[in-house]
Structure formats: structure tokens, C-alpha cells
Amino acid sequence: MTSTPGSAGPTAATTPPPSEAPARVRRFTAGERWVHRTTAWLTLLCVATAAFLYVPQLAELVGRRHLVVTVHEWSGLLIPVPLLAGLVSRALRADLSRLNRFAPYDRQWLRAALRRDHRDASRPAGKFNAGQKLYAAWIAGALLVMLGTGLLMWFTGIAPLVWRTSATFVHDWLALAVGIVLAAHMAKALADPEARRGMRTGSVERRWARRRHPQWREPED
């Protein structure tokens, strides 16, 4: 029996090789990156203007102090706005939920950090590690206190003098703490290029994600 061209059976068909998993995985949406970037710039502007207002050597370089005060007040007042606007994003709300939830492996991460154990196997993490969760909680609380004390200092008629004096004390010292914590946060970011790339482009290497965040389940995102 002769066969005609193209009459080969199913077993003769070439099976395409299975597609490999992409080398990169999405970590943050464009909306999340916008919220982070805008909040960061407003916070840095607030910290920078505070430095020019309170450090004598820097204050001497500024001729229009009233303008610096105005920029400081409004940049501080606007800090919560990007986050509030970003709440329309389901991805952002999901990540906020992750940041607010501690898992058993987070306690293991903290114990390893206290022992200065830098091995990836000793520091299991989900999408965010325990250090990032603590930082997010602390900076959110600190910025709320800064906003409240700043309003008491700005609108002098809404509270007695003793309240305003106390608010000024808390505001000034907490501002110093915020500056130190932000510097440490940026130092950590500079030490991890792939984490920075994830915030800049929205994606990270799959190998990095599996090594540094083994408990992160990609199908959730």
C-alpha cells in the first residue's frame, strides 16, 4: 500500500518541547511602584527641608526660610496621599495584607537576623521578609505621629501651649529617628541590586525570588 505525502500518522508528528518558565517573575505592578516612588520622594523632600531648617550649617545656606517651611509643611501633609490613592489597586491591597501578617517563618528570620546569620536557608521569607514587615509598620506609625504633631505645630490655635511644646519635642526627635531609619533602608536597597530592579521595573529573577523569598507563592499575585 502506497502512502501519499502528508499522510503520516499521529506518531510521526513532532511534539513541541514544553515551554520553559520565564526567567523573571512579576513582583510589583506599575501602580505599586508609583505609590512607592511618589511616597519616597515626598518623604525625602520632607526630611531634606527639615535638615535645612534645624541644622545650623545648612540653615545658613538658605536665604528664603519661609519657602523652605512651606515646602516642608506641604510635602509632609501630602505623604499619605499616594498610598490612599493607590488603595484602588487590588495588588497593593494584597501586599498591604502580606505586610501586616506575620508567619512562623518570620520569627525564624528574626532569630537569624539577631544571630547575624546571613545564610538564605536561615532566613525564609514570603513576598516580604520579617525585616521589611517591621520597617513598614514602624515607618507607617512614625509618619502618622509626625503628621499629627506637625499639624499641632502648624495650626497653633487648635491646642494649648503645653501640647504644642510636647508636639515640637516629639516631632523633632522622631524626625531624627526617621532620617536614620530611612538611611538604613536605602543602604539595604543599595546592597541588593535585584531588589532595586524589582521596584524599578516590576520584575525580578526567578532564581533570586526562590532563593531570597522561598515562601512566596507566585500564583497569589
PDB file of C-alpha atoms in Angstrom:
ATOM      1  CA  MET A   1       0.000   0.000   0.000  1.00  0.00           C
ATOM      2  CA  THR A   2       1.449   3.320  -1.000  1.00  0.00           C
ATOM      3  CA  SER A   3       1.216   6.389   1.133  1.00  0.00           C
ATOM      4  CA  THR A   4       0.534   9.835  -0.103  1.00  0.00           C
ATOM      5  CA  PRO A   5       2.532  12.894   1.028  1.00  0.00           C
ATOM      6  CA  GLY A   6       1.310  14.259   4.282  1.00  0.00           C
ATOM      7  CA  SER A   7      -0.408  11.045   5.320  1.00  0.00           C
ATOM      8  CA  ALA A   8       1.960  10.254   8.198  1.00  0.00           C
ATOM      9  CA  GLY A   9       0.187   9.093  11.363  1.00  0.00           C
ATOM     10  CA  PRO A  10      -0.029  10.976  14.642  1.00  0.00           C
ATOM     11  CA  THR A  11       3.075   9.225  15.961  1.00  0.00           C
ATOM     12  CA  ALA A  12       5.140  10.862  13.241  1.00  0.00           C
ATOM     13  CA  ALA A  13       4.201  14.379  14.295  1.00  0.00           C
ATOM     14  CA  THR A  14       6.905  16.337  16.030  1.00  0.00           C
ATOM     15  CA  THR A  15       5.877  17.212  19.590  1.00  0.00           C
ATOM     16  CA  PRO A  16       6.981  20.720  20.508  1.00  0.00           C
ATOM     17  CA  PRO A  17       9.206  20.875  23.596  1.00  0.00           C
ATOM     18  CA  PRO A  18       7.490  22.102  26.747  1.00  0.00           C
ATOM     19  CA  SER A  19       7.889  25.804  27.230  1.00  0.00           C
ATOM     20  CA  GLU A  20      10.309  26.737  29.958  1.00  0.00           C
ATOM     21  CA  ALA A  21       9.279  29.003  32.840  1.00  0.00           C
ATOM     22  CA  PRO A  22      10.249  32.605  32.203  1.00  0.00           C
ATOM     23  CA  ALA A  23      13.490  33.731  33.796  1.00  0.00           C
ATOM     24  CA  ARG A  24      11.775  36.673  35.503  1.00  0.00           C
ATOM     25  CA  VAL A  25       8.631  36.931  37.595  1.00  0.00           C
ATOM     26  CA  ARG A  26       6.401  39.933  38.229  1.00  0.00           C
ATOM     27  CA  ARG A  27       6.829  41.361  41.714  1.00  0.00           C
ATOM     28  CA  PHE A  28       5.173  44.794  41.665  1.00  0.00           C
ATOM     29  CA  THR A  29       2.586  46.429  39.424  1.00  0.00           C
ATOM     30  CA  ALA A  30       3.062  49.859  37.874  1.00  0.00           C
ATOM     31  CA  GLY A  31       0.612  51.309  40.399  1.00  0.00           C
ATOM     32  CA  GLU A  32       2.539  49.892  43.357  1.00  0.00           C
ATOM     33  CA  ARG A  33       5.809  51.254  42.006  1.00  0.00           C
ATOM     34  CA  TRP A  34       4.200  54.695  41.521  1.00  0.00           C
ATOM     35  CA  VAL A  35       2.966  54.710  45.132  1.00  0.00           C
ATOM     36  CA  HIS A  36       6.392  53.710  46.444  1.00  0.00           C
ATOM     37  CA  ARG A  37       8.280  56.188  44.274  1.00  0.00           C
ATOM     38  CA  THR A  38       5.979  59.141  44.992  1.00  0.00           C
ATOM     39  CA  THR A  39       5.886  58.460  48.726  1.00  0.00           C
ATOM     40  CA  ALA A  40       9.670  58.119  48.782  1.00  0.00           C
ATOM     41  CA  TRP A  41      10.236  61.453  47.037  1.00  0.00           C
ATOM     42  CA  LEU A  42       7.783  63.274  49.308  1.00  0.00           C
ATOM     43  CA  THR A  43       9.406  61.754  52.395  1.00  0.00           C
ATOM     44  CA  LEU A  44      12.914  62.622  51.213  1.00  0.00           C
ATOM     45  CA  LEU A  45      11.786  66.171  50.438  1.00  0.00           C
ATOM     46  CA  CYS A  46      10.314  66.454  53.910  1.00  0.00           C
ATOM     47  CA  VAL A  47      13.493  65.124  55.546  1.00  0.00           C
ATOM     48  CA  ALA A  48      15.744  67.350  53.425  1.00  0.00           C
ATOM     49  CA  THR A  49      13.802  70.526  54.204  1.00  0.00           C
ATOM     50  CA  ALA A  50      13.785  69.566  57.899  1.00  0.00           C
ATOM     51  CA  ALA A  51      17.568  69.308  57.777  1.00  0.00           C
ATOM     52  CA  PHE A  52      17.826  72.801  56.258  1.00  0.00           C
ATOM     53  CA  LEU A  53      15.547  74.149  58.973  1.00  0.00           C
ATOM     54  CA  TYR A  54      17.222  72.583  62.005  1.00  0.00           C
ATOM     55  CA  VAL A  55      20.919  72.087  61.158  1.00  0.00           C
ATOM     56  CA  PRO A  56      22.640  75.482  61.615  1.00  0.00           C
ATOM     57  CA  GLN A  57      25.306  74.840  58.966  1.00  0.00           C
ATOM     58  CA  LEU A  58      22.622  74.035  56.392  1.00  0.00           C
ATOM     59  CA  ALA A  59      20.263  76.775  57.521  1.00  0.00           C
ATOM     60  CA  GLU A  60      22.939  79.352  56.705  1.00  0.00           C
ATOM     61  CA  LEU A  61      22.822  78.238  53.063  1.00  0.00           C
ATOM     62  CA  VAL A  62      19.113  79.024  52.711  1.00  0.00           C
ATOM     63  CA  GLY A  63      18.026  82.577  52.082  1.00  0.00           C
ATOM     64  CA  ARG A  64      14.257  82.063  51.899  1.00  0.00           C
ATOM     65  CA  ARG A  65      13.481  80.200  55.111  1.00  0.00           C
ATOM     66  CA  HIS A  66       9.732  80.825  54.790  1.00  0.00           C
ATOM     67  CA  LEU A  67       9.713  78.995  51.442  1.00  0.00           C
ATOM     68  CA  VAL A  68      11.557  76.033  52.967  1.00  0.00           C
ATOM     69  CA  VAL A  69       9.000  75.920  55.802  1.00  0.00           C
ATOM     70  CA  THR A  70       6.139  75.938  53.289  1.00  0.00           C
ATOM     71  CA  VAL A  71       7.678  73.137  51.209  1.00  0.00           C
ATOM     72  CA  HIS A  72       8.306  71.124  54.384  1.00  0.00           C
ATOM     73  CA  GLU A  73       4.732  71.508  55.606  1.00  0.00           C
ATOM     74  CA  TRP A  74       3.067  70.620  52.337  1.00  0.00           C
ATOM     75  CA  SER A  75       5.373  67.720  51.483  1.00  0.00           C
ATOM     76  CA  GLY A  76       4.647  66.257  54.924  1.00  0.00           C
ATOM     77  CA  LEU A  77       0.919  66.788  54.512  1.00  0.00           C
ATOM     78  CA  LEU A  78       0.946  65.053  51.097  1.00  0.00           C
ATOM     79  CA  ILE A  79       2.889  61.936  52.171  1.00  0.00           C
ATOM     80  CA  PRO A  80      -0.231  59.801  52.855  1.00  0.00           C
ATOM     81  CA  VAL A  81      -1.933  60.819  49.584  1.00  0.00           C
ATOM     82  CA  PRO A  82      -0.171  58.360  47.194  1.00  0.00           C
ATOM     83  CA  LEU A  83      -0.975  55.408  49.450  1.00  0.00           C
ATOM     84  CA  LEU A  84      -4.603  56.460  49.844  1.00  0.00           C
ATOM     85  CA  ALA A  85      -4.912  56.873  46.070  1.00  0.00           C
ATOM     86  CA  GLY A  86      -3.220  53.516  45.496  1.00  0.00           C
ATOM     87  CA  LEU A  87      -5.786  51.644  47.570  1.00  0.00           C
ATOM     88  CA  VAL A  88      -7.873  51.309  44.417  1.00  0.00           C
ATOM     89  CA  SER A  89      -5.264  48.740  43.306  1.00  0.00           C
ATOM     90  CA  ARG A  90      -6.096  45.179  44.324  1.00  0.00           C
ATOM     91  CA  ALA A  91      -2.402  44.245  44.102  1.00  0.00           C
ATOM     92  CA  LEU A  92      -1.463  46.999  46.560  1.00  0.00           C
ATOM     93  CA  ARG A  93      -4.180  45.947  48.987  1.00  0.00           C
ATOM     94  CA  ALA A  94      -2.945  42.345  48.776  1.00  0.00           C
ATOM     95  CA  ASP A  95       0.632  43.419  49.518  1.00  0.00           C
ATOM     96  CA  LEU A  96      -0.510  45.543  52.471  1.00  0.00           C
ATOM     97  CA  SER A  97      -2.234  42.443  53.820  1.00  0.00           C
ATOM     98  CA  ARG A  98       1.020  40.479  53.479  1.00  0.00           C
ATOM     99  CA  LEU A  99       2.977  43.215  55.250  1.00  0.00           C
ATOM    100  CA  ASN A 100       0.513  43.145  58.163  1.00  0.00           C
ATOM    101  CA  ARG A 101       0.635  39.371  58.645  1.00  0.00           C
ATOM    102  CA  PHE A 102       3.449  37.550  60.470  1.00  0.00           C
ATOM    103  CA  ALA A 103       4.015  33.868  59.727  1.00  0.00           C
ATOM    104  CA  PRO A 104       6.010  31.307  61.760  1.00  0.00           C
ATOM    105  CA  TYR A 105       8.912  31.545  59.319  1.00  0.00           C
ATOM    106  CA  ASP A 106       9.129  35.300  60.018  1.00  0.00           C
ATOM    107  CA  ARG A 107      10.123  34.524  63.600  1.00  0.00           C
ATOM    108  CA  GLN A 108      12.841  32.245  62.235  1.00  0.00           C
ATOM    109  CA  TRP A 109      14.029  35.124  60.016  1.00  0.00           C
ATOM    110  CA  LEU A 110      14.226  37.455  63.020  1.00  0.00           C
ATOM    111  CA  ARG A 111      16.148  34.928  65.115  1.00  0.00           C
ATOM    112  CA  ALA A 112      18.652  34.512  62.281  1.00  0.00           C
ATOM    113  CA  ALA A 113      18.981  38.294  61.958  1.00  0.00           C
ATOM    114  CA  LEU A 114      19.706  38.627  65.697  1.00  0.00           C
ATOM    115  CA  ARG A 115      22.384  35.952  65.363  1.00  0.00           C
ATOM    116  CA  ARG A 116      23.763  37.769  62.292  1.00  0.00           C
ATOM    117  CA  ASP A 117      23.235  34.598  60.293  1.00  0.00           C
ATOM    118  CA  HIS A 118      23.107  35.763  56.666  1.00  0.00           C
ATOM    119  CA  ARG A 119      22.553  32.375  55.027  1.00  0.00           C
ATOM    120  CA  ASP A 120      19.470  32.323  52.809  1.00  0.00           C
ATOM    121  CA  ALA A 121      18.422  28.968  54.266  1.00  0.00           C
ATOM    122  CA  SER A 122      18.304  30.509  57.737  1.00  0.00           C
ATOM    123  CA  ARG A 123      16.086  33.396  56.645  1.00  0.00           C
ATOM    124  CA  PRO A 124      12.929  32.038  54.989  1.00  0.00           C
ATOM    125  CA  ALA A 125      10.533  34.703  53.762  1.00  0.00           C
ATOM    126  CA  GLY A 126       7.348  35.165  51.836  1.00  0.00           C
ATOM    127  CA  LYS A 127       6.977  38.012  49.372  1.00  0.00           C
ATOM    128  CA  PHE A 128       8.271  40.297  52.143  1.00  0.00           C
ATOM    129  CA  ASN A 129      10.712  39.263  54.826  1.00  0.00           C
ATOM    130  CA  ALA A 130      10.240  39.982  58.522  1.00  0.00           C
ATOM    131  CA  GLY A 131      12.597  42.962  58.411  1.00  0.00           C
ATOM    132  CA  GLN A 132      10.578  44.595  55.638  1.00  0.00           C
ATOM    133  CA  LYS A 133       7.371  43.990  57.579  1.00  0.00           C
ATOM    134  CA  LEU A 134       8.782  45.601  60.726  1.00  0.00           C
ATOM    135  CA  TYR A 135      10.118  48.534  58.729  1.00  0.00           C
ATOM    136  CA  ALA A 136       6.758  49.092  57.018  1.00  0.00           C
ATOM    137  CA  ALA A 137       4.895  49.005  60.346  1.00  0.00           C
ATOM    138  CA  TRP A 138       7.365  51.329  62.054  1.00  0.00           C
ATOM    139  CA  ILE A 139       7.577  53.904  59.268  1.00  0.00           C
ATOM    140  CA  ALA A 140       3.788  53.977  58.863  1.00  0.00           C
ATOM    141  CA  GLY A 141       3.308  54.632  62.577  1.00  0.00           C
ATOM    142  CA  ALA A 142       6.121  57.190  62.683  1.00  0.00           C
ATOM    143  CA  LEU A 143       4.740  59.138  59.726  1.00  0.00           C
ATOM    144  CA  LEU A 144       1.277  59.241  61.305  1.00  0.00           C
ATOM    145  CA  VAL A 145       2.771  60.639  64.526  1.00  0.00           C
ATOM    146  CA  MET A 146       4.812  63.135  62.501  1.00  0.00           C
ATOM    147  CA  LEU A 147       1.672  64.223  60.670  1.00  0.00           C
ATOM    148  CA  GLY A 148      -0.291  64.679  63.896  1.00  0.00           C
ATOM    149  CA  THR A 149       2.431  66.588  65.733  1.00  0.00           C
ATOM    150  CA  GLY A 150       3.131  68.657  62.630  1.00  0.00           C
ATOM    151  CA  LEU A 151      -0.490  69.746  62.430  1.00  0.00           C
ATOM    152  CA  LEU A 152      -0.385  70.816  66.093  1.00  0.00           C
ATOM    153  CA  MET A 153       2.700  72.907  65.329  1.00  0.00           C
ATOM    154  CA  TRP A 154       1.222  74.339  62.124  1.00  0.00           C
ATOM    155  CA  PHE A 155      -2.200  75.334  63.457  1.00  0.00           C
ATOM    156  CA  THR A 156      -1.215  76.966  66.705  1.00  0.00           C
ATOM    157  CA  GLY A 157      -4.761  77.823  67.732  1.00  0.00           C
ATOM    158  CA  ILE A 158      -6.103  74.274  67.965  1.00  0.00           C
ATOM    159  CA  ALA A 159      -4.223  73.188  71.114  1.00  0.00           C
ATOM    160  CA  PRO A 160      -2.840  74.651  74.363  1.00  0.00           C
ATOM    161  CA  LEU A 161       0.783  75.760  74.575  1.00  0.00           C
ATOM    162  CA  VAL A 162       1.870  72.683  76.567  1.00  0.00           C
ATOM    163  CA  TRP A 163       0.502  70.406  73.820  1.00  0.00           C
ATOM    164  CA  ARG A 164       2.347  72.354  71.134  1.00  0.00           C
ATOM    165  CA  THR A 165       5.572  72.248  73.141  1.00  0.00           C
ATOM    166  CA  SER A 166       5.274  68.492  73.591  1.00  0.00           C
ATOM    167  CA  ALA A 167       4.390  68.072  69.909  1.00  0.00           C
ATOM    168  CA  THR A 168       7.506  70.018  68.897  1.00  0.00           C
ATOM    169  CA  PHE A 169       9.714  67.815  71.099  1.00  0.00           C
ATOM    170  CA  VAL A 170       8.250  64.574  69.715  1.00  0.00           C
ATOM    171  CA  HIS A 171       8.274  65.866  66.128  1.00  0.00           C
ATOM    172  CA  ASP A 172      11.929  66.913  66.213  1.00  0.00           C
ATOM    173  CA  TRP A 173      13.331  63.754  67.789  1.00  0.00           C
ATOM    174  CA  LEU A 174      11.143  61.421  65.768  1.00  0.00           C
ATOM    175  CA  ALA A 175      12.267  63.239  62.610  1.00  0.00           C
ATOM    176  CA  LEU A 176      15.850  62.356  63.514  1.00  0.00           C
ATOM    177  CA  ALA A 177      14.872  58.708  64.029  1.00  0.00           C
ATOM    178  CA  VAL A 178      13.015  58.652  60.693  1.00  0.00           C
ATOM    179  CA  GLY A 179      16.091  60.034  58.935  1.00  0.00           C
ATOM    180  CA  ILE A 180      18.306  57.323  60.428  1.00  0.00           C
ATOM    181  CA  VAL A 181      15.852  54.526  59.591  1.00  0.00           C
ATOM    182  CA  LEU A 182      15.435  55.804  56.028  1.00  0.00           C
ATOM    183  CA  ALA A 183      19.215  55.876  55.592  1.00  0.00           C
ATOM    184  CA  ALA A 184      19.399  52.245  56.774  1.00  0.00           C
ATOM    185  CA  HIS A 185      16.554  51.302  54.409  1.00  0.00           C
ATOM    186  CA  MET A 186      18.349  52.867  51.438  1.00  0.00           C
ATOM    187  CA  ALA A 187      21.615  51.168  52.438  1.00  0.00           C
ATOM    188  CA  LYS A 188      19.828  47.806  52.412  1.00  0.00           C
ATOM    189  CA  ALA A 189      18.386  48.581  48.982  1.00  0.00           C
ATOM    190  CA  LEU A 190      21.817  49.540  47.614  1.00  0.00           C
ATOM    191  CA  ALA A 191      23.195  46.212  48.857  1.00  0.00           C
ATOM    192  CA  ASP A 192      20.618  44.225  46.847  1.00  0.00           C
ATOM    193  CA  PRO A 193      20.570  45.231  43.154  1.00  0.00           C
ATOM    194  CA  GLU A 194      17.892  42.693  42.238  1.00  0.00           C
ATOM    195  CA  ALA A 195      15.506  44.040  44.884  1.00  0.00           C
ATOM    196  CA  ARG A 196      16.033  47.541  43.467  1.00  0.00           C
ATOM    197  CA  ARG A 197      15.447  46.242  39.958  1.00  0.00           C
ATOM    198  CA  GLY A 198      12.184  44.722  41.121  1.00  0.00           C
ATOM    199  CA  MET A 199      10.963  48.073  42.390  1.00  0.00           C
ATOM    200  CA  ARG A 200      12.243  49.879  39.294  1.00  0.00           C
ATOM    201  CA  THR A 201      10.977  47.504  36.589  1.00  0.00           C
ATOM    202  CA  GLY A 202       8.346  45.450  38.412  1.00  0.00           C
ATOM    203  CA  SER A 203      10.015  42.057  37.875  1.00  0.00           C
ATOM    204  CA  VAL A 204      12.840  40.049  39.447  1.00  0.00           C
ATOM    205  CA  GLU A 205      14.857  36.992  38.524  1.00  0.00           C
ATOM    206  CA  ARG A 206      13.032  33.790  39.354  1.00  0.00           C
ATOM    207  CA  ARG A 207      16.197  32.315  40.887  1.00  0.00           C
ATOM    208  CA  TRP A 208      16.529  35.340  43.195  1.00  0.00           C
ATOM    209  CA  ALA A 209      12.885  35.029  44.251  1.00  0.00           C
ATOM    210  CA  ARG A 210      13.253  31.334  45.058  1.00  0.00           C
ATOM    211  CA  ARG A 211      16.474  31.920  46.986  1.00  0.00           C
ATOM    212  CA  ARG A 212      15.522  35.031  48.977  1.00  0.00           C
ATOM    213  CA  HIS A 213      11.733  34.573  49.232  1.00  0.00           C
ATOM    214  CA  PRO A 214      11.123  30.808  49.104  1.00  0.00           C
ATOM    215  CA  GLN A 215       7.699  31.071  50.793  1.00  0.00           C
ATOM    216  CA  TRP A 216       6.403  33.492  48.148  1.00  0.00           C
ATOM    217  CA  ARG A 217       3.780  31.758  46.067  1.00  0.00           C
ATOM    218  CA  GLU A 218       3.651  33.411  42.655  1.00  0.00           C
ATOM    219  CA  PRO A 219       0.086  32.277  41.723  1.00  0.00           C
ATOM    220  CA  GLU A 220      -1.228  34.547  44.507  1.00  0.00           C
ATOM    221  CA  ASP A 221      -0.121  37.658  42.571  1.00  0.00           C
TER     222      ASP A 221
END
